[in-house]
Short mmCIF file of C-alpha atoms in Angstrom, two decimals:
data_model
loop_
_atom_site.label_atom_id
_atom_site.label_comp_id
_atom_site.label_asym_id
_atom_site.label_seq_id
_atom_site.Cartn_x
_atom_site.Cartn_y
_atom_site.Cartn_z
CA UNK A 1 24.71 -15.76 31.21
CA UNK A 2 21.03 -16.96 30.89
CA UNK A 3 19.90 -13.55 31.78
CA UNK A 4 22.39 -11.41 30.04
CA UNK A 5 20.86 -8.47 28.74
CA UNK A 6 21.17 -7.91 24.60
CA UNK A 7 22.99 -4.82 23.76
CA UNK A 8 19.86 -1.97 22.59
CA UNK A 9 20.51 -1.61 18.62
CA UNK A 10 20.96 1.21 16.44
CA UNK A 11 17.61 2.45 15.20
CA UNK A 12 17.19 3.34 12.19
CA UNK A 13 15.26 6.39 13.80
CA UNK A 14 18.88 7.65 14.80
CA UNK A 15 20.20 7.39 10.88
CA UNK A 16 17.13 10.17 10.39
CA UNK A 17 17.46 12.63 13.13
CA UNK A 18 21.31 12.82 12.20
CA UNK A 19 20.10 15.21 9.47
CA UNK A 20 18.60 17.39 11.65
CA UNK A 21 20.62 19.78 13.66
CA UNK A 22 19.50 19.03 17.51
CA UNK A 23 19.97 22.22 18.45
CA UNK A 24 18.01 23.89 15.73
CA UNK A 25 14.62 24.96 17.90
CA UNK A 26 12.36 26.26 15.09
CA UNK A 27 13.18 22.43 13.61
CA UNK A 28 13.01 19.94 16.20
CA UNK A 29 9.47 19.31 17.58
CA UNK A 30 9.86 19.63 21.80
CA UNK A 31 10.34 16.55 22.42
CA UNK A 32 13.30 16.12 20.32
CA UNK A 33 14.72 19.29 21.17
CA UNK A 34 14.33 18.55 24.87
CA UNK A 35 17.18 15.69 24.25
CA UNK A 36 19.89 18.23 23.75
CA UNK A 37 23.39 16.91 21.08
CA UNK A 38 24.06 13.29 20.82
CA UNK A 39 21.16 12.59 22.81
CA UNK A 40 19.03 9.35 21.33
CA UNK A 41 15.26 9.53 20.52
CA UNK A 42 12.75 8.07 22.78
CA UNK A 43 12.73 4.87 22.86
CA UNK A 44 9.71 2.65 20.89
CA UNK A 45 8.26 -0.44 21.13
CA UNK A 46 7.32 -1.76 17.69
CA UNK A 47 3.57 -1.78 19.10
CA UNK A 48 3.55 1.89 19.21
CA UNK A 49 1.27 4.01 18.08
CA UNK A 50 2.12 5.59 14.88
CA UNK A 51 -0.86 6.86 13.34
CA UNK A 52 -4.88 6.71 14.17
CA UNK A 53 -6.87 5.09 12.33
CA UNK A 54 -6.46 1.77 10.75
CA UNK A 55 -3.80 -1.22 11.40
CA UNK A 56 -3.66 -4.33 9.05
CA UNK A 57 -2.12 -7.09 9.77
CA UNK A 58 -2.08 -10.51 7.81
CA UNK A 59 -2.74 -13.60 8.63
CA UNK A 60 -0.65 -16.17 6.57
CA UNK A 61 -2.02 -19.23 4.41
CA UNK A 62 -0.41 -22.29 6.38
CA UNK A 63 1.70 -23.01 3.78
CA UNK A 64 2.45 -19.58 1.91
CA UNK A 65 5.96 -18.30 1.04
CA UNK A 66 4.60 -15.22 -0.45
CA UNK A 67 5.93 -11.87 0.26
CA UNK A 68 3.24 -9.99 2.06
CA UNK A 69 1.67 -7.21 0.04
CA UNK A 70 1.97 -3.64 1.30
CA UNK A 71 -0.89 -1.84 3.15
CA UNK A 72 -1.48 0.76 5.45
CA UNK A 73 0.02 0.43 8.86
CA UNK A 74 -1.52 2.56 11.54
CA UNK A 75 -2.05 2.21 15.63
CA UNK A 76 -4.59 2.84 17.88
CA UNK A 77 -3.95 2.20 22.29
CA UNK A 78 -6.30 -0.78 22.79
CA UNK A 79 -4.69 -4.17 21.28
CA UNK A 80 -7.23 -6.80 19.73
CA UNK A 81 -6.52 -10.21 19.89
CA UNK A 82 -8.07 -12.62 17.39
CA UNK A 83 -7.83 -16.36 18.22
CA UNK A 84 -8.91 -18.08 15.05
CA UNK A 85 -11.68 -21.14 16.01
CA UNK A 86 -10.29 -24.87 15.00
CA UNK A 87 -12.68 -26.17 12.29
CA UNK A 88 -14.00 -21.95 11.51
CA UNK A 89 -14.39 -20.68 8.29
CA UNK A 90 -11.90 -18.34 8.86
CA UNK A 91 -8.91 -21.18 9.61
CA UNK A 92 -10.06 -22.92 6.26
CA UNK A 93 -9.97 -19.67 4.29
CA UNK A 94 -6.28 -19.06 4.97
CA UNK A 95 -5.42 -22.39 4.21
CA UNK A 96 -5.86 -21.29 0.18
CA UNK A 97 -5.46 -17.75 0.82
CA UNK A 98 -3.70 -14.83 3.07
CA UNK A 99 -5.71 -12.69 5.01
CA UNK A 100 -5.14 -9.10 5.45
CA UNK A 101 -6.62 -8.06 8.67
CA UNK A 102 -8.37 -4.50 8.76
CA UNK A 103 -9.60 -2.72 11.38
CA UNK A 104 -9.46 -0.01 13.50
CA UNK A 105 -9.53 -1.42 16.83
CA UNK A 106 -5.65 -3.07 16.64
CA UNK A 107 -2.11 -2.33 16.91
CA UNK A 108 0.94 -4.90 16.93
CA UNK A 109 -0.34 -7.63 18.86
CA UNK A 110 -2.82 -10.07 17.14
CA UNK A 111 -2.78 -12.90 18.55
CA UNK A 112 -2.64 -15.94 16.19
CA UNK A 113 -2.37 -13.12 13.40
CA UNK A 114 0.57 -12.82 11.43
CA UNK A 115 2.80 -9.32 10.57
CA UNK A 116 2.07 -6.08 9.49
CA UNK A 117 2.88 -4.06 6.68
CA UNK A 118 2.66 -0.58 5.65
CA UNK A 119 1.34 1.88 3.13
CA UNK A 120 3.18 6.12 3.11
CA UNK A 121 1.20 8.44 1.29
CA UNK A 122 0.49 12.06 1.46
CA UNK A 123 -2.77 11.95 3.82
CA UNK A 124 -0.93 9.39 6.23
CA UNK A 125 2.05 11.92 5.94
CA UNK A 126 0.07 14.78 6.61
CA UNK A 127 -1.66 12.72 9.83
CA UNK A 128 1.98 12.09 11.37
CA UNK A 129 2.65 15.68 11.27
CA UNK A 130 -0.27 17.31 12.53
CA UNK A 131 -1.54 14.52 14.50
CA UNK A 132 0.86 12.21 15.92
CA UNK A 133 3.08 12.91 19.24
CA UNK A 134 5.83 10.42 17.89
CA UNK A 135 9.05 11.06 16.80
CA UNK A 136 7.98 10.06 13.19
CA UNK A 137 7.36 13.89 12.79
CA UNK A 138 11.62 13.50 12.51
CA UNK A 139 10.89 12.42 9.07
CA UNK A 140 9.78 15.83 7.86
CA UNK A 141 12.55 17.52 10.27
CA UNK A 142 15.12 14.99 8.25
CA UNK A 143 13.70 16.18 5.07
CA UNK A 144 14.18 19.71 5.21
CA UNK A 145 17.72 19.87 5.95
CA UNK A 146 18.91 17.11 3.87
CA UNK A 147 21.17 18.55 1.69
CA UNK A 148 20.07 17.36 -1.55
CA UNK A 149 17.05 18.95 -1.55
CA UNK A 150 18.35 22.46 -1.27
CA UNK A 151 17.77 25.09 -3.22
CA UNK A 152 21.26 24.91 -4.81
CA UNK A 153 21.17 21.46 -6.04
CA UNK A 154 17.37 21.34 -7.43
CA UNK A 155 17.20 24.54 -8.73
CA UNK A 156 14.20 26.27 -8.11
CA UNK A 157 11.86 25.95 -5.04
CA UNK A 158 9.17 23.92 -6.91
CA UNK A 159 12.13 21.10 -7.77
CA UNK A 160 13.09 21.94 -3.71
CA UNK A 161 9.53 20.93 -2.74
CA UNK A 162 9.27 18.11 -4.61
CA UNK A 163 12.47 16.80 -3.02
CA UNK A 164 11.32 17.57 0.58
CA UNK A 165 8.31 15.54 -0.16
CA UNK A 166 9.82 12.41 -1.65
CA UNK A 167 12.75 12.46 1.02
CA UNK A 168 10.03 12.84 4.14
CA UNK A 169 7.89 9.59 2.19
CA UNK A 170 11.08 7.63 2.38
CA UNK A 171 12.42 8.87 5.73
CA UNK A 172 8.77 7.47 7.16
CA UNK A 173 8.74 4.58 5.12
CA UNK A 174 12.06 3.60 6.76
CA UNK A 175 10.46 3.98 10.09
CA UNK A 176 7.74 1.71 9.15
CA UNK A 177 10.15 -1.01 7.58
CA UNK A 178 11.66 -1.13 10.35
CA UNK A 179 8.71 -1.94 12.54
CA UNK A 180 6.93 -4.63 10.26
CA UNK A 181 7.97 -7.49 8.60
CA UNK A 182 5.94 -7.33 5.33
CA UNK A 183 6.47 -4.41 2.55
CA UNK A 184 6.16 -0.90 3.04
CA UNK A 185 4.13 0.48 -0.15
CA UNK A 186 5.09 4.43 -0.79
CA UNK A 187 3.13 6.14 -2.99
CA UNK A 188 4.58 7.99 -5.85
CA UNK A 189 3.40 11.80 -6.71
CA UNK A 190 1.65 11.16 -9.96
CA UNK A 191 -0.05 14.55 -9.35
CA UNK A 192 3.36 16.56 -9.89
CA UNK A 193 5.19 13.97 -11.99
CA UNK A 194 3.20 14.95 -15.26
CA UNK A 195 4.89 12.06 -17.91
CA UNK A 196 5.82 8.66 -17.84
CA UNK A 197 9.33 9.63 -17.57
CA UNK A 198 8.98 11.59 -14.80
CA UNK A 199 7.27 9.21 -12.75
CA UNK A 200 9.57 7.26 -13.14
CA UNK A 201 12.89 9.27 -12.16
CA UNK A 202 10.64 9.87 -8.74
CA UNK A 203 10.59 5.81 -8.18
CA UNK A 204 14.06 5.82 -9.05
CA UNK A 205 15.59 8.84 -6.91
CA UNK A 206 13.36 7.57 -3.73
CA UNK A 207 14.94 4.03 -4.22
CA UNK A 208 18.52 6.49 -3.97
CA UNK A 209 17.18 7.91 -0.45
CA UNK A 210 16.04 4.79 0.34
CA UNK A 211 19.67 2.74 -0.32
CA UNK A 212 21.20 5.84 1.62
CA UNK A 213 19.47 4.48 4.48
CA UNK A 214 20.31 1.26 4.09
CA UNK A 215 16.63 -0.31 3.13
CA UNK A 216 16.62 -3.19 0.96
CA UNK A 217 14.37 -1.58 -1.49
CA UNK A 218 13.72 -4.79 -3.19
CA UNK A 219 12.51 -7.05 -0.19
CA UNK A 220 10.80 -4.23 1.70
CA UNK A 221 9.61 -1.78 -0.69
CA UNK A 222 7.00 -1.63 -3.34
CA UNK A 223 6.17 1.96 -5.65
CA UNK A 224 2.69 2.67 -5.43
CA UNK A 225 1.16 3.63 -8.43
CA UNK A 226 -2.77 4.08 -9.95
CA UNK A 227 -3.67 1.81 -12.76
CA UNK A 228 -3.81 4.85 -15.41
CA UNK A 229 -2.24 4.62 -19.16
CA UNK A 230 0.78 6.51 -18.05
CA UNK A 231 1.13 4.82 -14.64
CA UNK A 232 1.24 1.72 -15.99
CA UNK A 233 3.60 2.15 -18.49
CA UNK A 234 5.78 3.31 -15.86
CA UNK A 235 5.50 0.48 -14.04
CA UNK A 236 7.04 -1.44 -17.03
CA UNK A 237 10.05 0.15 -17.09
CA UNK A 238 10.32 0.30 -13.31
CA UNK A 239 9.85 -3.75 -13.33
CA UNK A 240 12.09 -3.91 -16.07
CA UNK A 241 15.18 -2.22 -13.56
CA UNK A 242 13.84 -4.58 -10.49
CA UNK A 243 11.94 -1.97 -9.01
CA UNK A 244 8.84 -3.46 -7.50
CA UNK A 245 5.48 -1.72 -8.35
CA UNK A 246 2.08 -2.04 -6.22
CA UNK A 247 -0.82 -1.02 -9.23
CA UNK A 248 -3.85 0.57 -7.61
CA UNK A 249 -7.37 1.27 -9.04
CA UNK A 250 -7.80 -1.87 -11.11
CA UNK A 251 -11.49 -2.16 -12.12
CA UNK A 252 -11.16 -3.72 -15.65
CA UNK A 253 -9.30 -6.27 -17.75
CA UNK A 254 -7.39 -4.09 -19.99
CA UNK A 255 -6.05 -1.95 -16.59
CA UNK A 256 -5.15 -5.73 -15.33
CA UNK A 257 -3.99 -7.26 -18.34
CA UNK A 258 -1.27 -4.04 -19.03
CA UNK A 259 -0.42 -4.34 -15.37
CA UNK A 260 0.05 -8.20 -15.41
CA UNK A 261 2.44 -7.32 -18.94
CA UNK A 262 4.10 -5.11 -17.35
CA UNK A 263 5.62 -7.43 -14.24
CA UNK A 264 3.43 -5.31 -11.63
CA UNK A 265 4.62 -7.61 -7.88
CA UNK A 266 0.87 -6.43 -6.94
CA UNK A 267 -2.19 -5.59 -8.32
CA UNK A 268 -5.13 -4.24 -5.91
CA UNK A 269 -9.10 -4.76 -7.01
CA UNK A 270 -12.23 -3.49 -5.04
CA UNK A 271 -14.98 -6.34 -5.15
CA UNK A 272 -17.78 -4.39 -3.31
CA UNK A 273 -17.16 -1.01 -5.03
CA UNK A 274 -17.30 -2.93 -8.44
CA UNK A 275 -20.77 -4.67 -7.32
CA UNK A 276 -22.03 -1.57 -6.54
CA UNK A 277 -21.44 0.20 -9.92
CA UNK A 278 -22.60 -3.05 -12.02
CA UNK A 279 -25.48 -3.34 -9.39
CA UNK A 280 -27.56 -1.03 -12.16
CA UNK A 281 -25.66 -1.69 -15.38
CA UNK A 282 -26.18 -5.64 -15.58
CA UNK A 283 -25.50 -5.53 -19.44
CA UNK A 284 -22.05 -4.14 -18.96
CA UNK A 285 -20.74 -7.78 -17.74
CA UNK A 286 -20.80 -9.26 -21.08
CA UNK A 287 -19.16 -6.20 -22.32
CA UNK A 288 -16.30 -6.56 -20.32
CA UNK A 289 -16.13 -9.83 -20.50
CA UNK A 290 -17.35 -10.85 -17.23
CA UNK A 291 -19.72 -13.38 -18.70
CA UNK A 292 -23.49 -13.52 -19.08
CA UNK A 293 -26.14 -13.41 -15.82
CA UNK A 294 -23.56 -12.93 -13.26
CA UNK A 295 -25.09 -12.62 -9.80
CA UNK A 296 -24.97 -8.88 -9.62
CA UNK A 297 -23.39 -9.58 -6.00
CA UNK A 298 -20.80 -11.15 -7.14
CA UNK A 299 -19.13 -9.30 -10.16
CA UNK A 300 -16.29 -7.94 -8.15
CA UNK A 301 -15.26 -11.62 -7.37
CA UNK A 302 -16.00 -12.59 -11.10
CA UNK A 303 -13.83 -9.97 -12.00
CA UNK A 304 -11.01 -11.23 -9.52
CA UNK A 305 -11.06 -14.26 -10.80
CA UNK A 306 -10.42 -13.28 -14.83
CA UNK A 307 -7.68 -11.54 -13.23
CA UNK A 308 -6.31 -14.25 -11.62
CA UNK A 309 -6.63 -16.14 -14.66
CA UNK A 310 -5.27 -13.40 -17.23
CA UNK A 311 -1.77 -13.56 -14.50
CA UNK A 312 -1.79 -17.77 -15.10
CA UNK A 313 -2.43 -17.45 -18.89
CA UNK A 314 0.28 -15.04 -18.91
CA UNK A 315 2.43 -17.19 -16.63
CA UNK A 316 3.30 -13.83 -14.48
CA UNK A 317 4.51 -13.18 -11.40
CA UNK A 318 1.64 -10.69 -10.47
CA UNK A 319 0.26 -11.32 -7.22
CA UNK A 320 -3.91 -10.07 -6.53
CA UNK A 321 -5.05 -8.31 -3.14
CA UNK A 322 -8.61 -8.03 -3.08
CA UNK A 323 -10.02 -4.89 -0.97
CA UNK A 324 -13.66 -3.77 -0.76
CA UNK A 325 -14.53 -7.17 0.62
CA UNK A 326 -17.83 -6.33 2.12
CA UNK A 327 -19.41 -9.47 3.76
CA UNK A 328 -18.50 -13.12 4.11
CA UNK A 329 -20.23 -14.54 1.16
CA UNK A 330 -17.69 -12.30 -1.02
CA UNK A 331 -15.24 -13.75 0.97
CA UNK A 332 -15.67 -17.24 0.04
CA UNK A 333 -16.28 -16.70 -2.89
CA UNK A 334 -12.88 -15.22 -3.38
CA UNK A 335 -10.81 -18.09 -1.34
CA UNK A 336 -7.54 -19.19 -3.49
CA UNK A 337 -6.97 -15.23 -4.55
CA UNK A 338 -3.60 -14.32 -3.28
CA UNK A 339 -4.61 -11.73 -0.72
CA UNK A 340 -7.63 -10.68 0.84
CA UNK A 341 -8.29 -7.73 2.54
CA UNK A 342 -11.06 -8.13 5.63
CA UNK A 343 -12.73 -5.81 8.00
CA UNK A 344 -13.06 -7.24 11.37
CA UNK A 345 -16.96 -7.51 10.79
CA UNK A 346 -16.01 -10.39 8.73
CA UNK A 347 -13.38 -12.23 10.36
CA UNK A 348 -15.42 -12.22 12.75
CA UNK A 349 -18.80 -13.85 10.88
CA UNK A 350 -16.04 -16.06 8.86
CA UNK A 351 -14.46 -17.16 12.80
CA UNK A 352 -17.99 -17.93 13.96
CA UNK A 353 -19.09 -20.08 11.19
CA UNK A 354 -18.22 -23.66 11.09
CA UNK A 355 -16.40 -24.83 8.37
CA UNK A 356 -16.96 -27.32 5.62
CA UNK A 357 -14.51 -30.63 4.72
CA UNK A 358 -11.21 -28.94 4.62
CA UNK A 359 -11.01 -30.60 0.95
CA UNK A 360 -13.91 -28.08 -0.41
CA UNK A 361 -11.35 -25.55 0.14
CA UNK A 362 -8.89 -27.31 -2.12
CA UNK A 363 -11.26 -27.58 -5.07
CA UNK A 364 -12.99 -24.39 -5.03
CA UNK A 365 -13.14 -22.87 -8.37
CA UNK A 366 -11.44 -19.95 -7.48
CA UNK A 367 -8.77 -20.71 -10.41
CA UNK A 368 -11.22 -22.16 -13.04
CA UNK A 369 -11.75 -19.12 -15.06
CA UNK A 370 -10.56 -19.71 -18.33
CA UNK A 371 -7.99 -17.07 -20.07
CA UNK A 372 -10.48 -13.83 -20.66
CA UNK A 373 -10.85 -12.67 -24.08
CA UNK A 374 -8.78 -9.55 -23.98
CA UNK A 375 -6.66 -7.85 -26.96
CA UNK A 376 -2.93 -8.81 -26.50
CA UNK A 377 -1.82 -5.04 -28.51
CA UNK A 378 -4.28 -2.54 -26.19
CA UNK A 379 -3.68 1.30 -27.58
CA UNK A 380 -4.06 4.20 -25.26
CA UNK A 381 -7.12 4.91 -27.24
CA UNK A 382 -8.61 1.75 -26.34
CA UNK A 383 -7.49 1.94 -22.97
CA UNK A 384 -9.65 5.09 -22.31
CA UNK A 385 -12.75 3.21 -23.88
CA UNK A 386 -12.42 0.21 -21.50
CA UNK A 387 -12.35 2.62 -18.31
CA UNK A 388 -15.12 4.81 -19.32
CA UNK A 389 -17.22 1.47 -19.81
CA UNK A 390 -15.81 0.10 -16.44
CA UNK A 391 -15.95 1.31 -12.59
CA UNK A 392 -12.23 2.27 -13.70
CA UNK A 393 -13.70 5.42 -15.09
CA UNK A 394 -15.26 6.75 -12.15
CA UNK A 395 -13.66 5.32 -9.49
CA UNK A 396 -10.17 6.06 -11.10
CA UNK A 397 -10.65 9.84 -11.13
CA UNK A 398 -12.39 9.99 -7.29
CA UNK A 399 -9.25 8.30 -6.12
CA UNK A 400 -6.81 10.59 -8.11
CA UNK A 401 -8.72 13.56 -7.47
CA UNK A 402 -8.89 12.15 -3.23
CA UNK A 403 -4.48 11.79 -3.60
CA UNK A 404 -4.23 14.98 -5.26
CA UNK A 405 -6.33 16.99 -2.72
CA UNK A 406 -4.07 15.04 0.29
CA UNK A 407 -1.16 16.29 -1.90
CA UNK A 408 -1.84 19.97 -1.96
CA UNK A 409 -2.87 19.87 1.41
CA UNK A 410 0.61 18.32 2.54
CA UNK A 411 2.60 20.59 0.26
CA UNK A 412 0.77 23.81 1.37
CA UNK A 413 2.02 22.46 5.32
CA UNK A 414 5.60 21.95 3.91
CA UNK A 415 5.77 25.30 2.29
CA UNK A 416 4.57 26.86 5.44
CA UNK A 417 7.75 25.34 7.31
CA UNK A 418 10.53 25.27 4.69
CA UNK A 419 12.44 28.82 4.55
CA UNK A 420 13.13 29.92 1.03
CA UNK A 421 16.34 29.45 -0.49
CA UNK A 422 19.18 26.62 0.57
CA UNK A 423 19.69 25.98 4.31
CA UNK A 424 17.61 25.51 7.24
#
C-alpha cells in the first residue's frame, strides 16, 4: 500500500545496551533505567543532538567519488541551512575540491550540504558523559560490563582501564556510524600505548570490538593517529593489514612524506597555524623546502601543495584535508586539495562572492608543485631535526600534551565509576 508504514529497524543502539544489565541502577543513567527489561531506548532522529559544540558536514565536489574524511560530528538545537549561490565562489570551489563545513551553529540538516562524519576522542568522550542527556552515555554503561574487559581476562586494573576506554571509543563510534554517512575517525591512546607495537595491538583489538558490532571497519572507520616517529611507523604496519589510518599534526615534509610511505587514507595540515609560526621566521621556508619569498600568508597553502605533490610523485593513495583555513583568500588558494575544512565565516564570504569563468577553476595551479626535494631514507634522528625546525615541533607537543590532559581527565571519571575487580 502507498502508505504502508516501514517496519522501525534494529538500532545499533540496542546491540550496546544489551551489555548492560537494565536492571542494574548504579549503571544505567535514569532514563535508561526508567525503561525497565527488554524495553528499547528512546527513540532518535539522526538530527539529534549528540554533543555541543561543533558539527561538520561536507559538501561534495560535483563529481567526487572520494570517501569522505573523518571529522568531528557534534549537534547543537538550531539547524542552519546553507543554499550555495549559482555562479558563487563557493559552487566553483567544490567543483575541484570537497568542502568540509564547520561550525557551530548546525546539526543534520544543511541544506544543499552534503553528509556528516565523525571524529571519538577522549574530550568528546568525556563531553557525552558529563554533558549530554542522550543515550550515548550507554556507551560507557556498555563498556564496563563487557566481559572482556574484566579484571580476569586483562589482568590487572591498569590493562582493565585501558579496555574500558577503547571499548566505550568504539561503542560511541558505532553510534556515530550509524548516524552519518562519511567515516567515523577514533582516536587511538598514544598517551598509554608507549611503543610502536603497542599502538598498534590498540588499532587492532578496537577493529575486534568494532567487527563484534558488526561495523565495516574498513568503509566507516579510520585510526586516528599524531604524525610522531612512532605514530607513523605504526601507521605502516596498520596500512599494511588494511587498517585505515587518519595522520594528524602534519606541519613538515618529512612528517608528510613518512605518512604518504606509509599508505596513511588521510593526512590533516593546518594552513593558518603554519602562517602564523613562519609569519616571524621567513628564512625557515627555504629550509624546508617551501621555496624562496613565499608570501608569508600563504606558507600553509605552499606547504599543502608540496604535499599534494610528494602523494603524486609517490603515486599514493593519501588523500589531504586542510584545517586552519582562516579566510577566503587561503581558501582559493588551496582549491584542487582533496578536502578543505571551512568555518562558516568563510563559506559565507566564498557564497557571497561572484565567481570567475568556471575554467579558472580547472587550471589553477593547485597541482603544479613539482616533487619537493625530500630524502627518500629519513632516520628517526633526522626526523626530530625536521620538527624542531618546523611548526611540527611546537605544535606537535601542544596537541599531544591537549589529548593527554583530555585522557587523564576521562580516565580519572572512569575510575571513579568502575568497581575494582571483575563484575559490575
Amino acid at each position: 500500500a502507498p502508505h504502508a508504514r516501514r517496519a522501525p529497524r534494529t538500532r545499533r543502539t540496542d546491540r550496546l545496551l544489551l551489555e548492560m544489565p537494565p536492571h542494574n541502577a548504579l549503571l544505567a543513567p535514569a532514563s535508561l533505567r526508567a525503561l525497565g527489561p527488554r524495553a528499547k531506548p528512546p527513540a532518535r532522529s539522526l538530527n539529534a543532538a549528540v554533543l555541543r559544540g561543533r558539527r561538520l558536514a561536507i559538501v561534495p565536489r560535483a563529481s567526487s567519488v572520494v570517501p569522505k574524511p573523518a571529522v568531528r560530528a557534534s549537534a547543537v538545537a538550531t539547524p542552519t541551512r546553507i543554499d550555495i549561490h549559482p555562479g558563487s565562489e563557493l559552487e566553483g570551489l567544490r567543483t575541484v575540491s570537497d568542502l568540509v563545513f564547520d561550525t557551530k551553529s548546525a546539526v543534520n540538516e544543511f541544506g544543499q550540504l552534503g553528509p556528516q562524519a565523525a571524529t571519538v576522542s577522549a574530550s568528546i568522550v568525556l563531553h557525552v558523559l558529563t554533558e549530554n542527556a542522550t543515550g550515548d552515555v550507554g556507551a560507557l554503561e556498555g563498556a564496563m560490563v563487557y566481559e572482556p574487559c574484566s579484571v580476569e581476562n586483562c589482568g590487572t586494573e591498569a590493562d582493565r582501564l585501558d579496555c574500558v576506554v577503547d571499548k566505550t571509543f568504539v561503542n560511541l563510534a558505532s553510534l556515530f556510524a550509524d548516524r552519518v554517512e562519511g567515516k567515523v575517525s577514533v582516536e587511538v591512546d598514544v598517551h598509554s600505548a608507549k611503543t610502536v607495537e603497542e599502538i598498534v595491538a590498540r588499532a587492532k583489538r578496537m577493529k575486534a570490538m568494532f567487527q563484534e558490532l558488526a561495523i565495516a571497519v574498513s568503509d566507516k572507520i579510520l585510526f586516528k593517529v599524531p604524525a610522531t616517529w612512532k605514530g607513523i611507523e605504526a601507521v605502516r604496519r596498520l596500512e599494511e593489514e588494511g587498517i585505515h589510518c587518519h595522520v594528524t599534526h602534519v606541519y613538515c615534509l618529512e612528517q608528510a612524506a613518512l605518512a604518504i610511505r606509509a599508505n596513511a587514507a588521510l593526512l590533516q595540515t593546518y594552513v593558518g597555524r603554519t602562517n602564523t609560526w613562519y609569519a616571524s621566521r621567513a628564512a625557515e621556508t627555504k629550509a624546508n623546502c617551501l621555496g624562496e619569498g613565499v608570501d608569508p600568508s600563504l606558507v600553509g597553502v605552499e606547504l599543502t601543495r608540496q604535499i599534494d605533490a610528494l602523494v603524486r610523485c609517490h603515486k599514493g593513495k593519501t588523500k589531504i584535508i586542510a584545517a586552519s583555513v582562516r579566510n577566503r583568500e587561503e581558501a582559493i588558494a588551496l582549491a584542487g586539495c582533496d578536502f578543505l575544512l571551512l568555518n562558516e565565516r568563510v563559506i559565507a564570504a566564498l557564497n557571497e562572492k561572484p565567481s570567475a569563468d568556471k575554467s579558472a577553476w580547472v587550471a589553477h595551479n593547485f597541482h603544479d608543485a613539482g616533487c619537493p626535494d625530500v630524502p627518500e631514507g629519513i632516520d628517526e634522528a633526522a626526523f626530530e631535526v625536521a620538527l624542531a625546525s618546523s611548526p611540527a615541533g611546537e605544535e606537535l607537543t601542544l596537541g599531544m600534551k591537549n589529548s593527554a590532559v583530555a585522557d587523564e581527565r576521562l580516565r580519572e571519571y572512569i575510575k571513579q565509576r568502575v568497581a575494582p575487580g571483575s563484575g559490575q
